[in-house]
């Protein structure tokens, strides 16, 4: 057996092997050490003594799914090796084979992946400096693809990976870019399992893709065909089952969707918050009132990739508006949707042969609700709701089969029986009747034989001879020819008949036969359902859209959202806009609404000044979030609004370093700004917060001003620019496209109150000391800071008064201006005309060194 184990293990060296032995899956050697540590299992041994014993641990086969799920979530791959024959009938060692491999990207166990989140596996390949990416969710049957030039690898490919967050990545033929891709995955996707593929020269991966997907779907993906084929081959190899349910191929199309890079999604907290990466306190959390897991997954996609075409957005808005106004329609739909299970993923388990009896009941119950949904949608007037109604099928064949074949409350495990409904199969009914009514059946047979033969007899049973008719010698009459003498006793004869022998076989093997037949019938039902899977997948996707539209309508109704109008002239006008997340979770005070106007005529760049904590960042985020909501088809929290769809939303908000790649806070900031300026267009929306704050005052102010000028002269995007450099408000005098706005503040002595209103004009100071006082800094510290501030302002530059030895402020000359005082003294006193060129260079070098030391640059 151990020799057999080692032979199987050779086929899956990088996986934990679950080796079936009777009622357990056993693990040996390094696999046992790993599994015992990760799963808290007791480690034992097998064979030999002491150190020679093979480490071993195991789990019961009937509860293995829980253990497999835990290992896969930790990034391990698990190979399942099953017994391929009945141990009772096997000659010699039982034949065993690997029947499937479970990986983070191919796991289909019911509770293994979040119900309202996709679980993608990605494949990346490269040819002629063009990278291909394929993303597949085996639980829902969808496959996405994209192309990316190697020159923009970090901007395009990494953005897609960070948005879709695959749990597993496979790659091949990456060449010089392999290290870059692996470094990114290691640094930013630590939970992603990575596998390098060695493509087979004997396989035509392009042909594999063409054979799997329809020609019209694959036509546009010609350059990515090999990548798609590699991914299909890998998934087929590890799952070892039919994957024809993966039948939806789509391009990640930036021409039809609003592109939001990973940094912007994070800054705006669309689907993950910045605190712990969870969904609480996100836009998704606010808008998600979906009733089904399918709708929850789709809503996430709508928010991560909103629409850009006015016609598409309008179609979605019309449906939402009808559901907002038609409260009875919305409530009826929600009542039906509450009864629909995640049958999109159930269909995958049916296709791959892992569906449970509970899955079949859930599918049947879901299909039973479809007629009610169609009945409600039959009264809809909006184009999208009518289309969705047409896409919904009731699938009567499947519903009828499941109603006839599966019990209302079946057993949890098909191998334990109690799943197939009475009346579905005559043979099964007979076996069940025999098992349940064997005593009555024997009595009936006995009476029938007595009447037929006229002989007094009784039926008996022994373990040695089985069932028999016993006839005493006193009642001996000529017995029929079909009676076969089995045993002679002192006072009686025992006989068997073909009917009694047949009954004996049935009763003795009924339980085993009943379980076997139920398992067979369940498999036949599952196979019959498989042919309807593509049509049911279309129904599932239509249900998901209906659910999303109802969710957006319910949120709009509950929170007093309005429908924004759409325009095509690059203009954003919002009156009394509110931040949907902050408004929802604000407890102690009312949210203060604000207006915004952006256009290319006289409001292209808004320079927003004001103190920290006054609401500048909230205001800018609010504008971006409301635009995103509008393009997703949602209503928005505002009095009214007219919004032009933008092609991209960029944000540069917050301060953070990147320890893993050794980048400082300022470097991260500059790289994000570089990315924005490189990719923004006149149809983009830019949210820039405190550009330049990560370096010295003069450097930062210079960069901030230059960024604004570059946006005006080269990018022409609609831009919100918040800054503490209130000196920048003078730029509005030089360009009619720049407008100054500030946060209204009410000042009382040394205290301030933030009014949260954005008003025209610019701030003349930053109120930093006021905010520091609100934060509770020691009063002595604040008094000292006020002295330093007065001295700095009197000098007109970033000078710092040195601390005297006694701890009091020095009243001597200021140090820390552009050059320290000793440098100035040496420069004033030197006689340049008397120096040789060599002496001048040496003096200049020493002067520069002293200036750097004085400014803290070295």
PDB file of N, CA and C in Angstrom, residues 482-563:
ATOM      1  N   UNK A 482     -42.165 -27.463  -8.241  1.00  0.00           N
ATOM      2  CA  UNK A 482     -41.235 -26.329  -8.058  1.00  0.00           C
ATOM      3  C   UNK A 482     -40.747 -26.208  -6.618  1.00  0.00           C
ATOM      4  N   UNK A 483     -41.201 -27.089  -5.731  1.00  0.00           N
ATOM      5  CA  UNK A 483     -40.668 -27.137  -4.372  1.00  0.00           C
ATOM      6  C   UNK A 483     -39.385 -27.969  -4.389  1.00  0.00           C
ATOM      7  N   UNK A 484     -38.322 -27.409  -3.851  1.00  0.00           N
ATOM      8  CA  UNK A 484     -37.031 -28.102  -3.809  1.00  0.00           C
ATOM      9  C   UNK A 484     -36.684 -28.398  -2.363  1.00  0.00           C
ATOM     10  N   UNK A 485     -36.461 -29.694  -2.069  1.00  0.00           N
ATOM     11  CA  UNK A 485     -36.139 -30.070  -0.685  1.00  0.00           C
ATOM     12  C   UNK A 485     -34.788 -29.469  -0.312  1.00  0.00           C
ATOM     13  N   UNK A 486     -34.753 -28.812   0.820  1.00  0.00           N
ATOM     14  CA  UNK A 486     -33.544 -28.151   1.322  1.00  0.00           C
ATOM     15  C   UNK A 486     -32.949 -28.894   2.503  1.00  0.00           C
ATOM     16  N   UNK A 487     -33.819 -29.423   3.393  1.00  0.00           N
ATOM     17  CA  UNK A 487     -33.318 -30.068   4.613  1.00  0.00           C
ATOM     18  C   UNK A 487     -34.394 -31.014   5.143  1.00  0.00           C
ATOM     19  N   UNK A 488     -33.941 -32.162   5.668  1.00  0.00           N
ATOM     20  CA  UNK A 488     -34.857 -33.119   6.290  1.00  0.00           C
ATOM     21  C   UNK A 488     -34.637 -33.125   7.795  1.00  0.00           C
ATOM     22  N   UNK A 489     -35.750 -32.985   8.539  1.00  0.00           N
ATOM     23  CA  UNK A 489     -35.708 -33.014   9.987  1.00  0.00           C
ATOM     24  C   UNK A 489     -36.434 -34.276  10.485  1.00  0.00           C
ATOM     25  N   UNK A 490     -36.417 -34.484  11.804  1.00  0.00           N
ATOM     26  CA  UNK A 490     -37.071 -35.667  12.366  1.00  0.00           C
ATOM     27  C   UNK A 490     -38.552 -35.651  12.090  1.00  0.00           C
ATOM     28  N   UNK A 491     -39.170 -34.475  12.254  1.00  0.00           N
ATOM     29  CA  UNK A 491     -40.629 -34.377  12.154  1.00  0.00           C
ATOM     30  C   UNK A 491     -41.101 -33.571  10.944  1.00  0.00           C
ATOM     31  N   UNK A 492     -40.163 -33.087  10.132  1.00  0.00           N
ATOM     32  CA  UNK A 492     -40.591 -32.191   9.050  1.00  0.00           C
ATOM     33  C   UNK A 492     -39.580 -32.176   7.902  1.00  0.00           C
ATOM     34  N   UNK A 493     -40.056 -31.597   6.795  1.00  0.00           N
ATOM     35  CA  UNK A 493     -39.200 -31.351   5.642  1.00  0.00           C
ATOM     36  C   UNK A 493     -39.189 -29.843   5.364  1.00  0.00           C
ATOM     37  N   UNK A 494     -38.038 -29.364   4.937  1.00  0.00           N
ATOM     38  CA  UNK A 494     -37.919 -27.944   4.604  1.00  0.00           C
ATOM     39  C   UNK A 494     -37.658 -27.803   3.099  1.00  0.00           C
ATOM     40  N   UNK A 495     -38.420 -26.877   2.485  1.00  0.00           N
ATOM     41  CA  UNK A 495     -38.337 -26.677   1.046  1.00  0.00           C
ATOM     42  C   UNK A 495     -38.077 -25.184   0.726  1.00  0.00           C
ATOM     43  N   UNK A 496     -37.592 -24.997  -0.464  1.00  0.00           N
ATOM     44  CA  UNK A 496     -37.506 -23.627  -1.007  1.00  0.00           C
ATOM     45  C   UNK A 496     -38.177 -23.621  -2.366  1.00  0.00           C
ATOM     46  N   UNK A 497     -38.622 -22.417  -2.738  1.00  0.00           N
ATOM     47  CA  UNK A 497     -39.206 -22.242  -4.073  1.00  0.00           C
ATOM     48  C   UNK A 497     -38.468 -21.102  -4.777  1.00  0.00           C
ATOM     49  N   UNK A 498     -38.533 -21.040  -6.087  1.00  0.00           N
ATOM     50  CA  UNK A 498     -37.873 -19.921  -6.798  1.00  0.00           C
ATOM     51  C   UNK A 498     -38.325 -18.556  -6.284  1.00  0.00           C
ATOM     52  N   UNK A 499     -39.631 -18.424  -5.985  1.00  0.00           N
ATOM     53  CA  UNK A 499     -40.137 -17.147  -5.490  1.00  0.00           C
ATOM     54  C   UNK A 499     -39.547 -16.806  -4.126  1.00  0.00           C
ATOM     55  N   UNK A 500     -39.483 -17.842  -3.236  1.00  0.00           N
ATOM     56  CA  UNK A 500     -38.934 -17.604  -1.904  1.00  0.00           C
ATOM     57  C   UNK A 500     -37.442 -17.299  -1.976  1.00  0.00           C
ATOM     58  N   UNK A 501     -36.739 -17.984  -2.877  1.00  0.00           N
ATOM     59  CA  UNK A 501     -35.298 -17.734  -3.025  1.00  0.00           C
ATOM     60  C   UNK A 501     -35.059 -16.316  -3.563  1.00  0.00           C
ATOM     61  N   UNK A 502     -35.900 -15.922  -4.519  1.00  0.00           N
ATOM     62  CA  UNK A 502     -35.775 -14.557  -5.065  1.00  0.00           C
ATOM     63  C   UNK A 502     -36.030 -13.515  -3.982  1.00  0.00           C
ATOM     64  N   UNK A 503     -37.054 -13.793  -3.157  1.00  0.00           N
ATOM     65  CA  UNK A 503     -37.330 -12.869  -2.056  1.00  0.00           C
ATOM     66  C   UNK A 503     -36.157 -12.806  -1.092  1.00  0.00           C
ATOM     67  N   UNK A 504     -35.567 -13.963  -0.804  1.00  0.00           N
ATOM     68  CA  UNK A 504     -34.435 -14.011   0.120  1.00  0.00           C
ATOM     69  C   UNK A 504     -33.284 -13.133  -0.381  1.00  0.00           C
ATOM     70  N   UNK A 505     -33.008 -13.258  -1.674  1.00  0.00           N
ATOM     71  CA  UNK A 505     -31.927 -12.434  -2.250  1.00  0.00           C
ATOM     72  C   UNK A 505     -32.275 -10.951  -2.125  1.00  0.00           C
ATOM     73  N   UNK A 506     -33.550 -10.631  -2.416  1.00  0.00           N
ATOM     74  CA  UNK A 506     -33.963  -9.234  -2.358  1.00  0.00           C
ATOM     75  C   UNK A 506     -33.880  -8.680  -0.936  1.00  0.00           C
ATOM     76  N   UNK A 507     -34.378  -9.472   0.032  1.00  0.00           N
ATOM     77  CA  UNK A 507     -34.424  -8.941   1.391  1.00  0.00           C
ATOM     78  C   UNK A 507     -33.038  -8.839   1.995  1.00  0.00           C
ATOM     79  N   UNK A 508     -32.167  -9.798   1.677  1.00  0.00           N
ATOM     80  CA  UNK A 508     -30.834  -9.780   2.270  1.00  0.00           C
ATOM     81  C   UNK A 508     -29.948  -8.696   1.661  1.00  0.00           C
ATOM     82  N   UNK A 509     -30.248  -8.330   0.429  1.00  0.00           N
ATOM     83  CA  UNK A 509     -29.394  -7.316  -0.230  1.00  0.00           C
ATOM     84  C   UNK A 509     -30.143  -6.009  -0.465  1.00  0.00           C
ATOM     85  N   UNK A 510     -31.355  -5.908   0.099  1.00  0.00           N
ATOM     86  CA  UNK A 510     -32.198  -4.751  -0.216  1.00  0.00           C
ATOM     87  C   UNK A 510     -31.561  -3.429   0.172  1.00  0.00           C
ATOM     88  N   UNK A 511     -30.952  -3.338   1.350  1.00  0.00           N
ATOM     89  CA  UNK A 511     -30.379  -2.074   1.799  1.00  0.00           C
ATOM     90  C   UNK A 511     -29.236  -1.638   0.887  1.00  0.00           C
ATOM     91  N   UNK A 512     -28.382  -2.610   0.591  1.00  0.00           N
ATOM     92  CA  UNK A 512     -27.248  -2.287  -0.281  1.00  0.00           C
ATOM     93  C   UNK A 512     -27.741  -1.923  -1.676  1.00  0.00           C
ATOM     94  N   UNK A 513     -28.703  -2.705  -2.179  1.00  0.00           N
ATOM     95  CA  UNK A 513     -29.237  -2.431  -3.510  1.00  0.00           C
ATOM     96  C   UNK A 513     -29.997  -1.109  -3.528  1.00  0.00           C
ATOM     97  N   UNK A 514     -30.702  -0.818  -2.447  1.00  0.00           N
ATOM     98  CA  UNK A 514     -31.462   0.426  -2.380  1.00  0.00           C
ATOM     99  C   UNK A 514     -30.523   1.636  -2.455  1.00  0.00           C
ATOM    100  N   UNK A 515     -29.443   1.608  -1.699  1.00  0.00           N
ATOM    101  CA  UNK A 515     -28.483   2.716  -1.731  1.00  0.00           C
ATOM    102  C   UNK A 515     -27.830   2.834  -3.096  1.00  0.00           C
ATOM    103  N   UNK A 516     -27.478   1.679  -3.663  1.00  0.00           N
ATOM    104  CA  UNK A 516     -26.828   1.696  -4.970  1.00  0.00           C
ATOM    105  C   UNK A 516     -27.759   2.234  -6.042  1.00  0.00           C
ATOM    106  N   UNK A 517     -29.017   1.800  -6.010  1.00  0.00           N
ATOM    107  CA  UNK A 517     -29.974   2.262  -7.019  1.00  0.00           C
ATOM    108  C   UNK A 517     -30.287   3.740  -6.852  1.00  0.00           C
ATOM    109  N   UNK A 518     -30.408   4.217  -5.625  1.00  0.00           N
ATOM    110  CA  UNK A 518     -30.641   5.653  -5.395  1.00  0.00           C
ATOM    111  C   UNK A 518     -29.473   6.472  -5.948  1.00  0.00           C
ATOM    112  N   UNK A 519     -28.265   6.007  -5.697  1.00  0.00           N
ATOM    113  CA  UNK A 519     -27.079   6.711  -6.197  1.00  0.00           C
ATOM    114  C   UNK A 519     -27.102   6.759  -7.722  1.00  0.00           C
ATOM    115  N   UNK A 520     -27.473   5.634  -8.342  1.00  0.00           N
ATOM    116  CA  UNK A 520     -27.546   5.570  -9.801  1.00  0.00           C
ATOM    117  C   UNK A 520     -28.616   6.504 -10.343  1.00  0.00           C
ATOM    118  N   UNK A 521     -29.786   6.492  -9.726  1.00  0.00           N
ATOM    119  CA  UNK A 521     -30.878   7.345 -10.185  1.00  0.00           C
ATOM    120  C   UNK A 521     -30.555   8.825 -10.004  1.00  0.00           C
ATOM    121  N   UNK A 522     -29.897   9.154  -8.886  1.00  0.00           N
ATOM    122  CA  UNK A 522     -29.498  10.544  -8.657  1.00  0.00           C
ATOM    123  C   UNK A 522     -28.534  10.994  -9.756  1.00  0.00           C
ATOM    124  N   UNK A 523     -27.596  10.125 -10.120  1.00  0.00           N
ATOM    125  CA  UNK A 523     -26.668  10.444 -11.200  1.00  0.00           C
ATOM    126  C   UNK A 523     -27.374  10.634 -12.524  1.00  0.00           C
ATOM    127  N   UNK A 524     -28.405   9.829 -12.784  1.00  0.00           N
ATOM    128  CA  UNK A 524     -29.159   9.977 -14.027  1.00  0.00           C
ATOM    129  C   UNK A 524     -29.929  11.291 -14.053  1.00  0.00           C
ATOM    130  N   UNK A 525     -30.494  11.666 -12.909  1.00  0.00           N
ATOM    131  CA  UNK A 525     -31.202  12.954 -12.827  1.00  0.00           C
ATOM    132  C   UNK A 525     -30.229  14.098 -13.073  1.00  0.00           C
ATOM    133  N   UNK A 526     -29.080  14.010 -12.424  1.00  0.00           N
ATOM    134  CA  UNK A 526     -28.066  15.064 -12.590  1.00  0.00           C
ATOM    135  C   UNK A 526     -27.622  15.173 -14.045  1.00  0.00           C
ATOM    136  N   UNK A 527     -27.425  14.037 -14.684  1.00  0.00           N
ATOM    137  CA  UNK A 527     -26.998  14.045 -16.085  1.00  0.00           C
ATOM    138  C   UNK A 527     -28.089  14.622 -16.977  1.00  0.00           C
ATOM    139  N   UNK A 528     -29.348  14.312 -16.676  1.00  0.00           N
ATOM    140  CA  UNK A 528     -30.453  14.848 -17.462  1.00  0.00           C
ATOM    141  C   UNK A 528     -30.547  16.362 -17.330  1.00  0.00           C
ATOM    142  N   UNK A 529     -30.241  16.879 -16.145  1.00  0.00           N
ATOM    143  CA  UNK A 529     -30.301  18.323 -15.917  1.00  0.00           C
ATOM    144  C   UNK A 529     -29.174  19.044 -16.654  1.00  0.00           C
ATOM    145  N   UNK A 530     -28.043  18.369 -16.833  1.00  0.00           N
ATOM    146  CA  UNK A 530     -26.864  19.017 -17.417  1.00  0.00           C
ATOM    147  C   UNK A 530     -27.132  19.603 -18.791  1.00  0.00           C
ATOM    148  N   UNK A 531     -27.981  18.978 -19.578  1.00  0.00           N
ATOM    149  CA  UNK A 531     -28.218  19.481 -20.935  1.00  0.00           C
ATOM    150  C   UNK A 531     -28.942  20.831 -20.933  1.00  0.00           C
ATOM    151  N   UNK A 532     -29.563  21.194 -19.810  1.00  0.00           N
ATOM    152  CA  UNK A 532     -30.284  22.469 -19.722  1.00  0.00           C
ATOM    153  C   UNK A 532     -29.453  23.566 -19.040  1.00  0.00           C
ATOM    154  N   UNK A 533     -28.211  23.254 -18.686  1.00  0.00           N
ATOM    155  CA  UNK A 533     -27.413  24.207 -17.906  1.00  0.00           C
ATOM    156  C   UNK A 533     -27.206  25.543 -18.623  1.00  0.00           C
ATOM    157  N   UNK A 534     -26.797  25.583 -19.913  1.00  0.00           N
ATOM    158  CA  UNK A 534     -26.608  26.898 -20.555  1.00  0.00           C
ATOM    159  C   UNK A 534     -27.851  27.781 -20.493  1.00  0.00           C
ATOM    160  N   UNK A 535     -29.015  27.198 -20.725  1.00  0.00           N
ATOM    161  CA  UNK A 535     -30.255  27.996 -20.678  1.00  0.00           C
ATOM    162  C   UNK A 535     -30.546  28.472 -19.267  1.00  0.00           C
ATOM    163  N   UNK A 536     -30.288  27.632 -18.274  1.00  0.00           N
ATOM    164  CA  UNK A 536     -30.535  28.039 -16.889  1.00  0.00           C
ATOM    165  C   UNK A 536     -29.517  29.079 -16.427  1.00  0.00           C
ATOM    166  N   UNK A 537     -28.294  29.023 -16.978  1.00  0.00           N
ATOM    167  CA  UNK A 537     -27.318  30.058 -16.652  1.00  0.00           C
ATOM    168  C   UNK A 537     -27.804  31.424 -17.139  1.00  0.00           C
ATOM    169  N   UNK A 538     -28.406  31.456 -18.337  1.00  0.00           N
ATOM    170  CA  UNK A 538     -28.954  32.720 -18.848  1.00  0.00           C
ATOM    171  C   UNK A 538     -30.056  33.230 -17.935  1.00  0.00           C
ATOM    172  N   UNK A 539     -30.882  32.328 -17.433  1.00  0.00           N
ATOM    173  CA  UNK A 539     -31.925  32.723 -16.484  1.00  0.00           C
ATOM    174  C   UNK A 539     -31.323  33.269 -15.200  1.00  0.00           C
ATOM    175  N   UNK A 540     -30.276  32.607 -14.709  1.00  0.00           N
ATOM    176  CA  UNK A 540     -29.622  33.053 -13.476  1.00  0.00           C
ATOM    177  C   UNK A 540     -29.058  34.462 -13.640  1.00  0.00           C
ATOM    178  N   UNK A 541     -28.474  34.750 -14.798  1.00  0.00           N
ATOM    179  CA  UNK A 541     -27.895  36.074 -15.028  1.00  0.00           C
ATOM    180  C   UNK A 541     -28.985  37.137 -15.143  1.00  0.00           C
ATOM    181  N   UNK A 542     -30.112  36.771 -15.721  1.00  0.00           N
ATOM    182  CA  UNK A 542     -31.234  37.719 -15.786  1.00  0.00           C
ATOM    183  C   UNK A 542     -31.789  37.991 -14.389  1.00  0.00           C
ATOM    184  N   UNK A 543     -31.890  36.959 -13.568  1.00  0.00           N
ATOM    185  CA  UNK A 543     -32.345  37.130 -12.179  1.00  0.00           C
ATOM    186  C   UNK A 543     -31.402  38.067 -11.435  1.00  0.00           C
ATOM    187  N   UNK A 544     -30.091  37.903 -11.658  1.00  0.00           N
ATOM    188  CA  UNK A 544     -29.104  38.757 -10.985  1.00  0.00           C
ATOM    189  C   UNK A 544     -29.324  40.220 -11.350  1.00  0.00           C
ATOM    190  N   UNK A 545     -29.625  40.498 -12.627  1.00  0.00           N
ATOM    191  CA  UNK A 545     -29.855  41.886 -13.035  1.00  0.00           C
ATOM    192  C   UNK A 545     -31.120  42.445 -12.397  1.00  0.00           C
ATOM    193  N   UNK A 546     -32.183  41.656 -12.385  1.00  0.00           N
ATOM    194  CA  UNK A 546     -33.422  42.106 -11.740  1.00  0.00           C
ATOM    195  C   UNK A 546     -33.166  42.421 -10.277  1.00  0.00           C
ATOM    196  N   UNK A 547     -32.384  41.565  -9.623  1.00  0.00           N
ATOM    197  CA  UNK A 547     -32.070  41.762  -8.209  1.00  0.00           C
ATOM    198  C   UNK A 547     -31.285  43.050  -8.001  1.00  0.00           C
ATOM    199  N   UNK A 548     -30.309  43.313  -8.862  1.00  0.00           N
ATOM    200  CA  UNK A 548     -29.510  44.543  -8.745  1.00  0.00           C
ATOM    201  C   UNK A 548     -30.377  45.787  -8.930  1.00  0.00           C
ATOM    202  N   UNK A 549     -31.236  45.758  -9.916  1.00  0.00           N
ATOM    203  CA  UNK A 549     -32.101  46.917 -10.168  1.00  0.00           C
ATOM    204  C   UNK A 549     -33.040  47.163  -8.992  1.00  0.00           C
ATOM    205  N   UNK A 550     -33.574  46.091  -8.420  1.00  0.00           N
ATOM    206  CA  UNK A 550     -34.429  46.243  -7.236  1.00  0.00           C
ATOM    207  C   UNK A 550     -33.640  46.807  -6.057  1.00  0.00           C
ATOM    208  N   UNK A 551     -32.393  46.377  -5.922  1.00  0.00           N
ATOM    209  CA  UNK A 551     -31.546  46.866  -4.836  1.00  0.00           C
ATOM    210  C   UNK A 551     -31.286  48.361  -4.971  1.00  0.00           C
ATOM    211  N   UNK A 552     -30.927  48.805  -6.184  1.00  0.00           N
ATOM    212  CA  UNK A 552     -30.686  50.232  -6.408  1.00  0.00           C
ATOM    213  C   UNK A 552     -31.959  51.040  -6.184  1.00  0.00           C
ATOM    214  N   UNK A 553     -33.091  50.486  -6.595  1.00  0.00           N
ATOM    215  CA  UNK A 553     -34.358  51.189  -6.405  1.00  0.00           C
ATOM    216  C   UNK A 553     -34.717  51.294  -4.925  1.00  0.00           C
ATOM    217  N   UNK A 554     -34.522  50.210  -4.187  1.00  0.00           N
ATOM    218  CA  UNK A 554     -34.842  50.229  -2.756  1.00  0.00           C
ATOM    219  C   UNK A 554     -33.956  51.232  -2.017  1.00  0.00           C
ATOM    220  N   UNK A 555     -32.670  51.271  -2.354  1.00  0.00           N
ATOM    221  CA  UNK A 555     -31.750  52.214  -1.709  1.00  0.00           C
ATOM    222  C   UNK A 555     -32.128  53.647  -2.048  1.00  0.00           C
ATOM    223  N   UNK A 556     -32.477  53.892  -3.318  1.00  0.00           N
ATOM    224  CA  UNK A 556     -32.888  55.239  -3.721  1.00  0.00           C
ATOM    225  C   UNK A 556     -34.150  55.662  -2.974  1.00  0.00           C
ATOM    226  N   UNK A 557     -35.089  54.759  -2.844  1.00  0.00           N
ATOM    227  CA  UNK A 557     -36.339  55.071  -2.149  1.00  0.00           C
ATOM    228  C   UNK A 557     -36.098  55.343  -0.670  1.00  0.00           C
ATOM    229  N   UNK A 558     -35.280  54.511  -0.033  1.00  0.00           N
ATOM    230  CA  UNK A 558     -35.066  54.617   1.417  1.00  0.00           C
ATOM    231  C   UNK A 558     -34.252  55.855   1.798  1.00  0.00           C
ATOM    232  N   UNK A 559     -33.360  56.311   0.897  1.00  0.00           N
ATOM    233  CA  UNK A 559     -32.421  57.381   1.251  1.00  0.00           C
ATOM    234  C   UNK A 559     -32.669  58.694   0.502  1.00  0.00           C
ATOM    235  N   UNK A 560     -33.823  58.791  -0.155  1.00  0.00           N
ATOM    236  CA  UNK A 560     -34.210  60.043  -0.838  1.00  0.00           C
ATOM    237  C   UNK A 560     -33.218  60.419  -1.939  1.00  0.00           C
ATOM    238  N   UNK A 561     -32.787  59.441  -2.717  1.00  0.00           N
ATOM    239  CA  UNK A 561     -31.910  59.722  -3.846  1.00  0.00           C
ATOM    240  C   UNK A 561     -32.743  60.215  -5.034  1.00  0.00           C
ATOM    241  N   UNK A 562     -32.083  60.952  -5.937  1.00  0.00           N
ATOM    242  CA  UNK A 562     -32.767  61.456  -7.128  1.00  0.00           C
ATOM    243  C   UNK A 562     -32.070  60.923  -8.380  1.00  0.00           C
ATOM    244  N   UNK A 563     -32.815  60.941  -9.466  1.00  0.00           N
ATOM    245  CA  UNK A 563     -32.241  60.502 -10.745  1.00  0.00           C
ATOM    246  C   UNK A 563     -31.448  61.643 -11.362  1.00  0.00           C
TER     247      UNK A 563
END
